[in-house]
CSV table of C-alpha atoms in Angstrom, one decimal:
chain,number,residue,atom,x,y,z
A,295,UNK,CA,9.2,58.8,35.6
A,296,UNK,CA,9.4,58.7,31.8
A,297,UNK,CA,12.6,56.3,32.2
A,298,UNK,CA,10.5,54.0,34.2
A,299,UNK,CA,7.9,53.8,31.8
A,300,UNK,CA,10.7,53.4,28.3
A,301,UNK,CA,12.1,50.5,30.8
A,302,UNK,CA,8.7,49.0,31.1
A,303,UNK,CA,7.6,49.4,27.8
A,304,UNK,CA,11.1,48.1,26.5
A,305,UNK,CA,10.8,45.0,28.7
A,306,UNK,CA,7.3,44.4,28.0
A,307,UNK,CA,8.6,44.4,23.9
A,308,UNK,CA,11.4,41.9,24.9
A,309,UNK,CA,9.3,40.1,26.7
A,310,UNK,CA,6.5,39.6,23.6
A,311,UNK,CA,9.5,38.9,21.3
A,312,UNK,CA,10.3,36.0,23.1
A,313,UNK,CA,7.3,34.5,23.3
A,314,UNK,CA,7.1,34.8,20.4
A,315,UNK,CA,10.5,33.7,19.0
A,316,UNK,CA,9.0,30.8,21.5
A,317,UNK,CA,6.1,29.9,20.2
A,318,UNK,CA,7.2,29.3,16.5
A,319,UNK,CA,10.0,27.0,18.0
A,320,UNK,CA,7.6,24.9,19.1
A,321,UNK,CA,5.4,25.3,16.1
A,322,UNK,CA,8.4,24.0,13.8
A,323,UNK,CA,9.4,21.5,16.6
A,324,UNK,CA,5.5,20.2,16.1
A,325,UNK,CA,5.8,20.0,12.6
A,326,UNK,CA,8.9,18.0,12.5
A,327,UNK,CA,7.5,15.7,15.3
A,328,UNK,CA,4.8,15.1,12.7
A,329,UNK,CA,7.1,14.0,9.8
A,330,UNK,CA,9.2,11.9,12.2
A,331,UNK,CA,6.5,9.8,12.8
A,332,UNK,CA,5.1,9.7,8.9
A,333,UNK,CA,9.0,9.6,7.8
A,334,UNK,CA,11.1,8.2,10.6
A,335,UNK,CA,12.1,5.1,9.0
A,336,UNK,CA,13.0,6.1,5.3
A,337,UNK,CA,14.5,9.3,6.8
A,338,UNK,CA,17.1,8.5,8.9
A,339,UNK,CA,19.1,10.7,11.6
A,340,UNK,CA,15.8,12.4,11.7
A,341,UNK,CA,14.9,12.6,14.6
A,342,UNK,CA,18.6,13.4,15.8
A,343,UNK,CA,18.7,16.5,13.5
A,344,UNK,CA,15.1,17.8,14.6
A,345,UNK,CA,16.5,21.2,16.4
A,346,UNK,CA,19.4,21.9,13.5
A,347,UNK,CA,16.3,21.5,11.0
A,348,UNK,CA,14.5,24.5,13.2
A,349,UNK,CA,15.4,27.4,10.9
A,350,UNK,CA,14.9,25.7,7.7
A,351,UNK,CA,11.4,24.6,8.4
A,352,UNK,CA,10.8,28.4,9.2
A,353,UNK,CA,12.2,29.6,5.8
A,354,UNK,CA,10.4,27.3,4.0
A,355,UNK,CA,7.5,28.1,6.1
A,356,UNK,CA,7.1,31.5,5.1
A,357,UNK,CA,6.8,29.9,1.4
A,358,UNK,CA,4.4,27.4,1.9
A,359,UNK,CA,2.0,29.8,4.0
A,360,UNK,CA,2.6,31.8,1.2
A,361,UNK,CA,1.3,29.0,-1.2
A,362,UNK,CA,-1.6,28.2,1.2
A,363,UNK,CA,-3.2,31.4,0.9
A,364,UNK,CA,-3.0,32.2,-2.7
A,365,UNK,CA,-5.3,28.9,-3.2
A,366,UNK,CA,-8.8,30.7,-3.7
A,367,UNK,CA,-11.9,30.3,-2.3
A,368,UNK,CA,-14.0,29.3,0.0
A,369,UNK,CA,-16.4,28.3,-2.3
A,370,UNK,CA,-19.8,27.1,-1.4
A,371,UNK,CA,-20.0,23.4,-3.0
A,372,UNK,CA,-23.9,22.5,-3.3
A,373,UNK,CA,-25.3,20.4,-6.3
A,374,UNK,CA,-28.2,22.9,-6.7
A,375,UNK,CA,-25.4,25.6,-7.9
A,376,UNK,CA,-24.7,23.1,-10.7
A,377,UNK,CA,-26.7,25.3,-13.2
A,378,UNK,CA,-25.6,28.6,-12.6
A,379,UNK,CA,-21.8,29.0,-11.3
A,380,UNK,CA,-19.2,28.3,-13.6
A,381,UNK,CA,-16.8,26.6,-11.5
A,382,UNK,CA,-18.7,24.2,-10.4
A,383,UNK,CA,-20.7,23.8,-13.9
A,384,UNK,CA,-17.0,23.3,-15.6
A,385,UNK,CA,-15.6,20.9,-13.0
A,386,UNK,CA,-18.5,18.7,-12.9
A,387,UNK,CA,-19.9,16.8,-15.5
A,388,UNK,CA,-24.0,17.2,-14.0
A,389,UNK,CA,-25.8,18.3,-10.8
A,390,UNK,CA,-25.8,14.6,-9.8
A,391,UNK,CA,-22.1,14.1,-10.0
A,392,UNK,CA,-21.7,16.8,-7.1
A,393,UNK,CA,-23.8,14.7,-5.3
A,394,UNK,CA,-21.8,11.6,-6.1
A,395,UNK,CA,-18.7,13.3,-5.0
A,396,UNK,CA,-20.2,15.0,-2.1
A,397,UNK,CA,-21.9,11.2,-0.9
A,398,UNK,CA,-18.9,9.6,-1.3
A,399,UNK,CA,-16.2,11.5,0.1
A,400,UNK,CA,-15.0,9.4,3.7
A,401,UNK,CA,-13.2,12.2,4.7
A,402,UNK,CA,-15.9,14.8,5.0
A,403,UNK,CA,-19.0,11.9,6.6
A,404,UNK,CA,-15.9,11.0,9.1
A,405,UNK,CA,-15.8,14.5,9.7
A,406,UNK,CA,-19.7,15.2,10.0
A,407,UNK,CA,-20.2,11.9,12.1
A,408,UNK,CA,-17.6,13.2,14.5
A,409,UNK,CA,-19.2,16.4,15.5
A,410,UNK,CA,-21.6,18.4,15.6
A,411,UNK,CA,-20.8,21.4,12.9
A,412,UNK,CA,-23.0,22.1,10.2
A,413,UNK,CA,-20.2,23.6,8.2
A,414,UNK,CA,-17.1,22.0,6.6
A,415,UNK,CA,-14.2,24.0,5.2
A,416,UNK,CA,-12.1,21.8,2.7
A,417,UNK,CA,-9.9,21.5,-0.3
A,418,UNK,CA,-11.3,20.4,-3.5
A,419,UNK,CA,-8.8,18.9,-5.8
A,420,UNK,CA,-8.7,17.6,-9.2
A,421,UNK,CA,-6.6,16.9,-12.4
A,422,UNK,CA,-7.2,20.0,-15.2
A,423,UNK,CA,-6.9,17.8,-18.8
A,424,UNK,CA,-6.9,19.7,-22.1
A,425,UNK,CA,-7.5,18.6,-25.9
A,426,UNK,CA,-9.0,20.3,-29.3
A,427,UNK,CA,-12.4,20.5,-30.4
A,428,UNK,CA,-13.5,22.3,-33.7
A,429,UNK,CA,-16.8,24.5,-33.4
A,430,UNK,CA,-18.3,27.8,-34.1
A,431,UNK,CA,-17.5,31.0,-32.9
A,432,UNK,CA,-18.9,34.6,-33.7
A,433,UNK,CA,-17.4,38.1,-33.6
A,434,UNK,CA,-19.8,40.7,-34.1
A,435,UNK,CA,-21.8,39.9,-36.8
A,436,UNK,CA,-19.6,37.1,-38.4
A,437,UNK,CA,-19.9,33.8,-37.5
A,438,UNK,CA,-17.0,30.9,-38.2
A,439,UNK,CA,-17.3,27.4,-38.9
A,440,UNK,CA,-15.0,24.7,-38.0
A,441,UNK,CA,-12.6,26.8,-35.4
A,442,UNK,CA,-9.9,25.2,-34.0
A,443,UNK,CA,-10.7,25.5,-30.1
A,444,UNK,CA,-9.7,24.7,-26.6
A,445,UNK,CA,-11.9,22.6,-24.5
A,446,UNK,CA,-10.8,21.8,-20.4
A,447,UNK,CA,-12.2,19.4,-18.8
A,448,UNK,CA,-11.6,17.8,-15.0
A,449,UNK,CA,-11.2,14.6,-13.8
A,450,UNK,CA,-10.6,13.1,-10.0
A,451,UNK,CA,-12.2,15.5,-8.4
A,452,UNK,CA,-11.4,14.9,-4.4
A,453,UNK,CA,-12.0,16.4,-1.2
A,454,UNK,CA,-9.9,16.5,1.6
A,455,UNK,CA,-8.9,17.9,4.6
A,456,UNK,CA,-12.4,19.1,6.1
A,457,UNK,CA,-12.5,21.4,9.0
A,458,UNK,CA,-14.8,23.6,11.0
A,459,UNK,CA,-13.1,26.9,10.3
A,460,UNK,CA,-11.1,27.6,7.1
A,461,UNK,CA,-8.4,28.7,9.3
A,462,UNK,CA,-7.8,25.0,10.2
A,463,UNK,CA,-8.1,23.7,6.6
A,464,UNK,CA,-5.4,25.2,5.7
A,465,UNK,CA,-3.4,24.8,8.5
A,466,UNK,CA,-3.7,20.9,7.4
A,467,UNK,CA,-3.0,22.4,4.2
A,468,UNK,CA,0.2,23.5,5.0
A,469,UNK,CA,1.2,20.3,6.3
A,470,UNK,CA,0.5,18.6,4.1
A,471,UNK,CA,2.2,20.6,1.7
A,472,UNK,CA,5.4,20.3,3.9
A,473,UNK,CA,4.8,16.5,3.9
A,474,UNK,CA,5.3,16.8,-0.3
A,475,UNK,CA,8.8,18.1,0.7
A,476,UNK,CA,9.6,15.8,3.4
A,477,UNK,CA,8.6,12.5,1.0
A,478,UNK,CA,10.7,14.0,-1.8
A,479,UNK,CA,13.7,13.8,0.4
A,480,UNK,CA,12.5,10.3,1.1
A,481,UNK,CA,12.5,9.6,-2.4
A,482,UNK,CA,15.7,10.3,-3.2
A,483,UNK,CA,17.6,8.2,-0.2
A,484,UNK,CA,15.6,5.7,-1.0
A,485,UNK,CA,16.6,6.0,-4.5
A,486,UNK,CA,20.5,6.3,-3.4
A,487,UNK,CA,20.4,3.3,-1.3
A,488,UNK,CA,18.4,0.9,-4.3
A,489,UNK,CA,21.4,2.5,-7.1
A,490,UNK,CA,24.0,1.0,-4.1
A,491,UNK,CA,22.3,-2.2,-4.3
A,492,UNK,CA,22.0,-2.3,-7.4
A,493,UNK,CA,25.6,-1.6,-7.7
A,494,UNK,CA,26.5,-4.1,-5.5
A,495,UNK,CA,25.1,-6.9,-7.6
A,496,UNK,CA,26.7,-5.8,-11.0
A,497,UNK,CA,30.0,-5.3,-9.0
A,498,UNK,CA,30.2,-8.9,-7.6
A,499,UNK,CA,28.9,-10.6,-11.1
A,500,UNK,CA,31.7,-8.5,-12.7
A,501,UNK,CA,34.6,-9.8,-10.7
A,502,UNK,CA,33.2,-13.4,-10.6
A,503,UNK,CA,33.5,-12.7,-14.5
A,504,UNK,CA,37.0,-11.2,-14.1
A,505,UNK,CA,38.5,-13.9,-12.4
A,506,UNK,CA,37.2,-16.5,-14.6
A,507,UNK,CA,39.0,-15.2,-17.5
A,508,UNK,CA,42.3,-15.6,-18.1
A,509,UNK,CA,45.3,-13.1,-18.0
A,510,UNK,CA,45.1,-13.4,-22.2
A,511,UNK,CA,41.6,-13.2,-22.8
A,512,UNK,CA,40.9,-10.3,-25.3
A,513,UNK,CA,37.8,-9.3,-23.0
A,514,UNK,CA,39.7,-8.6,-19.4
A,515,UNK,CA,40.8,-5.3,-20.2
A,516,UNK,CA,36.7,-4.6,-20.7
A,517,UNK,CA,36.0,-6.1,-17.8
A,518,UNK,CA,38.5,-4.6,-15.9
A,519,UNK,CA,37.0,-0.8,-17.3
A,520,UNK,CA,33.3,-1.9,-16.4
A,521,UNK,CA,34.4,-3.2,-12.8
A,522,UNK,CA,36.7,0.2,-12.2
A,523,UNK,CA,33.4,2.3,-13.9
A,524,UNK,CA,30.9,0.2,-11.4
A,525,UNK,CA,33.7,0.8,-8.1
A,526,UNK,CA,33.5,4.4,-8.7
A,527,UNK,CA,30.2,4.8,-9.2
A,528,UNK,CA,29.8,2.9,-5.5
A,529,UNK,CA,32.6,4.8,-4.3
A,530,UNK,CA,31.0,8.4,-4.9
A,531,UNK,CA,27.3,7.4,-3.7
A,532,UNK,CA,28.7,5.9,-0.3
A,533,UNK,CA,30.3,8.8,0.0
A,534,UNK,CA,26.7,10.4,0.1
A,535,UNK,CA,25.9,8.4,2.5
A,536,UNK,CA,29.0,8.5,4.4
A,537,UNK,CA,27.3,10.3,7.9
A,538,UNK,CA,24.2,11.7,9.7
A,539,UNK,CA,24.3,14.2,8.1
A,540,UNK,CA,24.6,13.2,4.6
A,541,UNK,CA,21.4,11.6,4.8
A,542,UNK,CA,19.1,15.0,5.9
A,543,UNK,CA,21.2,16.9,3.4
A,544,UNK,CA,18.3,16.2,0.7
A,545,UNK,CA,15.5,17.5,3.0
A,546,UNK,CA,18.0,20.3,4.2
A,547,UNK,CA,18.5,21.5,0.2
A,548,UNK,CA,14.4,21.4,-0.1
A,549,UNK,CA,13.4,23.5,2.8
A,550,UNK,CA,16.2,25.8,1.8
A,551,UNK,CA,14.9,25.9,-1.8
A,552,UNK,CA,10.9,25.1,-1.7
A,553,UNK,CA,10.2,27.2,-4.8
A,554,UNK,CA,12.3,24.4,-6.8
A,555,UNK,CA,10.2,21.7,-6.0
A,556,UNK,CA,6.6,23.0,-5.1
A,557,UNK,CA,4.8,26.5,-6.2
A,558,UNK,CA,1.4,27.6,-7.3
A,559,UNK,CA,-0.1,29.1,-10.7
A,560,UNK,CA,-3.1,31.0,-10.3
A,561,UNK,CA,-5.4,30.4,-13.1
A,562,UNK,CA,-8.5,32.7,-14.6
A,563,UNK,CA,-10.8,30.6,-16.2
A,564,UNK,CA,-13.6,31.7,-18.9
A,565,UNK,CA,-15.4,28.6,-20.2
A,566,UNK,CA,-18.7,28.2,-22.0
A,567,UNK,CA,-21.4,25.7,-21.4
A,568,UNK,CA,-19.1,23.0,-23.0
A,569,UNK,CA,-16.4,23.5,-21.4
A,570,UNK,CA,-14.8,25.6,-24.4
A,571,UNK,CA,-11.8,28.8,-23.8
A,572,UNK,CA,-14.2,31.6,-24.7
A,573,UNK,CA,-11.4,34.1,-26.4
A,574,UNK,CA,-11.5,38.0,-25.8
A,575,UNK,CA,-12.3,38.1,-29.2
A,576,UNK,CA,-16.0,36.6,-29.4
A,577,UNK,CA,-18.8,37.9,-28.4
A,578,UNK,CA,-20.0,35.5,-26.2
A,579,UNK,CA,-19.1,36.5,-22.8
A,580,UNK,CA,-19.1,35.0,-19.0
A,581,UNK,CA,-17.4,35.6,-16.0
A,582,UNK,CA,-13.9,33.9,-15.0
A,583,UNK,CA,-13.3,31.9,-12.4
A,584,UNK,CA,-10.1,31.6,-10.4
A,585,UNK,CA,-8.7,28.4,-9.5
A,586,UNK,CA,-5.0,27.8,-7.9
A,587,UNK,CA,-2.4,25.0,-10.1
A,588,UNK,CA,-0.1,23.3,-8.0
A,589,UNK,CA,2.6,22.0,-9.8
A,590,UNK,CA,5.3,19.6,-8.0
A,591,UNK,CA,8.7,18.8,-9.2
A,592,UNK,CA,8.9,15.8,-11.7
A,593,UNK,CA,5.8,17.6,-13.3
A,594,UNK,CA,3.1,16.3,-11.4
A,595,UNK,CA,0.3,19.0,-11.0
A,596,UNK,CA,-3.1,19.7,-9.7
A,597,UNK,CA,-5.8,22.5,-9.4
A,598,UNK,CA,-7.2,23.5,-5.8
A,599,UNK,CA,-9.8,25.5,-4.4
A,600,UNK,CA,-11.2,25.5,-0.6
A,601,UNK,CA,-14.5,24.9,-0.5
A,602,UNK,CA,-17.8,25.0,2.1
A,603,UNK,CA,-20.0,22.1,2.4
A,604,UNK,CA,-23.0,21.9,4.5
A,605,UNK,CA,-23.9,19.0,6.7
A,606,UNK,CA,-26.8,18.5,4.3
A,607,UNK,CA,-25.1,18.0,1.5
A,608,UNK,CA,-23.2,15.5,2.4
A,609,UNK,CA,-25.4,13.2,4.3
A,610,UNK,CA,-28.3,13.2,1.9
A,611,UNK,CA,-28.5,10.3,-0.7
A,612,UNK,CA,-27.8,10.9,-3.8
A,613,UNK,CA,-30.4,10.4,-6.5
C-alpha cells in the first residue's frame, strides 16, 4: 500500500514537472514569436533559430524578471498629492503639470476608453538631470552661506504600459525589456552590413585608382597597402556573416550576458522643496524616496517607478 501511494505521489511530481517544463516552453516560444514579428526583417534566420534560442531566452529571463521587480512602487499618481509626497513634488515641476501629463498620456485614455477599469497600473518614466546650485545650509546652530549643492531635477516624464493589475504591467514590462535586447542585436547587423557597404565603395574607388596609375608611379605601393587594408577588413566581416548562424550570434551573446547590456540601480532620494540633496549632515530632514535607474549599454539611462492612476484622473481636463 505505501508503494502504491510513493508511485502515485512520484508520478503525480513528474507529471507537474512537465507541465511545467511545458509551460515556460511555450512562454519563451511566445516571446520569441513576439520579436519575430517586431524584428523579423533586420534579424535574419530568426525565425529558423526560434527553438535553439529556447534556453537562452530562459537564462536571460530569470535576469530581466529580476530587473522587473526591483523597479519600485506602485505609486498612487494624483495631482492633489502634488503638495505633500516627495516623489511626486520632485519629479513634477506643479500640481498642474501632473495633470498635463496625466491629460495627455494616449496610452493610458486608450486604455480607459477600452474598458471599463477604474484602476490603471503603469510605468512612469523619465530622464534624472543633475547640475550645481549655491545656497544655505544649517547644522545645528550654524548656518552657511554660499554652499556648493546638488540640485536634481526631471524631465520627459512618460507613462506607459497601463494595465488593470500590476501583475500585467510588468509582464509588458518585461517584454519590453527583452525587446531592448533583441534591437541591440539589430543594431549591430545592421551596423555590420552598412561597414560592408561601406567597404565596398572604398574598395572599388581604390582599384579604379590602382589601375589608373602606372607600374612607376611613386603612389601604387600606397594604394596597393590601402586596397589590401580595405580587402581584409571585408574579408573578416563577411566572415561574420558567413551563415545562419552568424547572424543570431549577436542576440545569442546578449541573452547569454543581459547584465552587460541592461541592469538596474536602485536610488534613495532625499530632496528639499527645491529640489536640493539634503546631506546627513543638516538639520533639515525629510523622508527618501526610492526610485529604480535603468541604465542600457552605450550609456543611455532612465529612472522608473510603477504607478496607479484612477480613471478620474486621467479623463478630467486639466486646468
Amino acid at each position: 500500500m505505501n508503494f502504491y501511494r510513493q508511485f502515485r505521489q512520484r508520478q503525480y511530481w513528474r507529471n507537474a514537472l512537465k507541465t511545467r517544463r511545458n509551460r515556460k516552453k511555450n512562454q519563451a516560444l511566445d516571446l520569441i514569436e513576439q520579436m519575430v514579428e517586431i524584428f523579423g526583417k533586420r534579424l535574419p534566420y530568426l525565425q529558423n533559430n526560434r527553438f535553439k534560442l529556447i534556453p537562452l531566452v530562459h537564462h536571460a529571463g530569470r535576469y530581466i524578471n529580476s530587473l522587473v521587480k526591483s523597479i519600485p512602487g506602485p505609486v498612487t499618481l494624483d495631482p492633489a498629492d502634488w503638495s505633500h509626497s516627495h516623489l511626486i513634488h520632485s519629479i513634477f515641476l506643479s500640481e498642474n503639470h501632473v495633470r498635463q501629463l496625466l491629460n495627455s498620456s494616449s496610452s493610458l485614455r486608450r486604455f480607459f476608453n477600452n474598458s471599463d477599469m477604474e484602476i490603471a497600473y503603469a510605468l512612469l518614466t523619465a530622464q534624472k538631470k543633475e547640475k550645481t546650485v549655491t545656497g544655505t545650509e544649517r547644522t545645528g546652530e550654524i548656518v552657511r552661506r554660499d554652499v556648493i549643492q546638488k540640485a536634481i531635477y526631471f524631465e520627459e516624464q512618460k507613462i506607459t504600459m497601463p494595465a488593470g493589475e500590476l501583475a500585467e504591467s510588468r509582464r509588458m514590462g518585461r517584454v519590453k525589456l527583452f525587446t531592448v535586447l533583441f534591437s541591440a542585436a539589430a543594431e549591430r547587423i545592421s551596423s555590420l552590413k552598412e561597414l560592408k557597404s561601406q567597404l565596398e565603395i572604398q574598395h572599388d574607388e581604390v582599384t579604379a585608382k590602382k589601375n589608373l596609375l602606372k607600374e612607376d608611379d611613386h603612389r601604387l605601393k600606397e594604394i596597393n597597402e590601402l586596397h589590401d587594408s580595405i580587402e581584409t577588413e571585408m574579408n573578416e566581416i563577411g566572415s561574420a556573416l558567413d551563415s545562419s548562424d552568424d547572424y543570431v550570434a549577436p542576440l545569442k551573446e546578449l541573452l547569454q550576458n543581459p547584465e552587460k547590456h541592461l541592469w538596474i540601480e536602485s536610488l534613495s532620494l532625499k530632496l528639499n522643496s527645491m529640489n536640493v540633496v539634503i546631506s546627513d549632515s543638516t538639520a533639515e530632514k525629510t523622508d527618501p524616496f526610492f526610485l529604480a535607474e535603468i541604465h542600457y549599454s552605450g550609456g543611455r539611462k532612465q529612472v522608473a517607478t510603477w504607478i496607479r492612476v484612477e480613471r478620474d484622473a486621467v479623463l478630467r481636463e486639466p486646468r
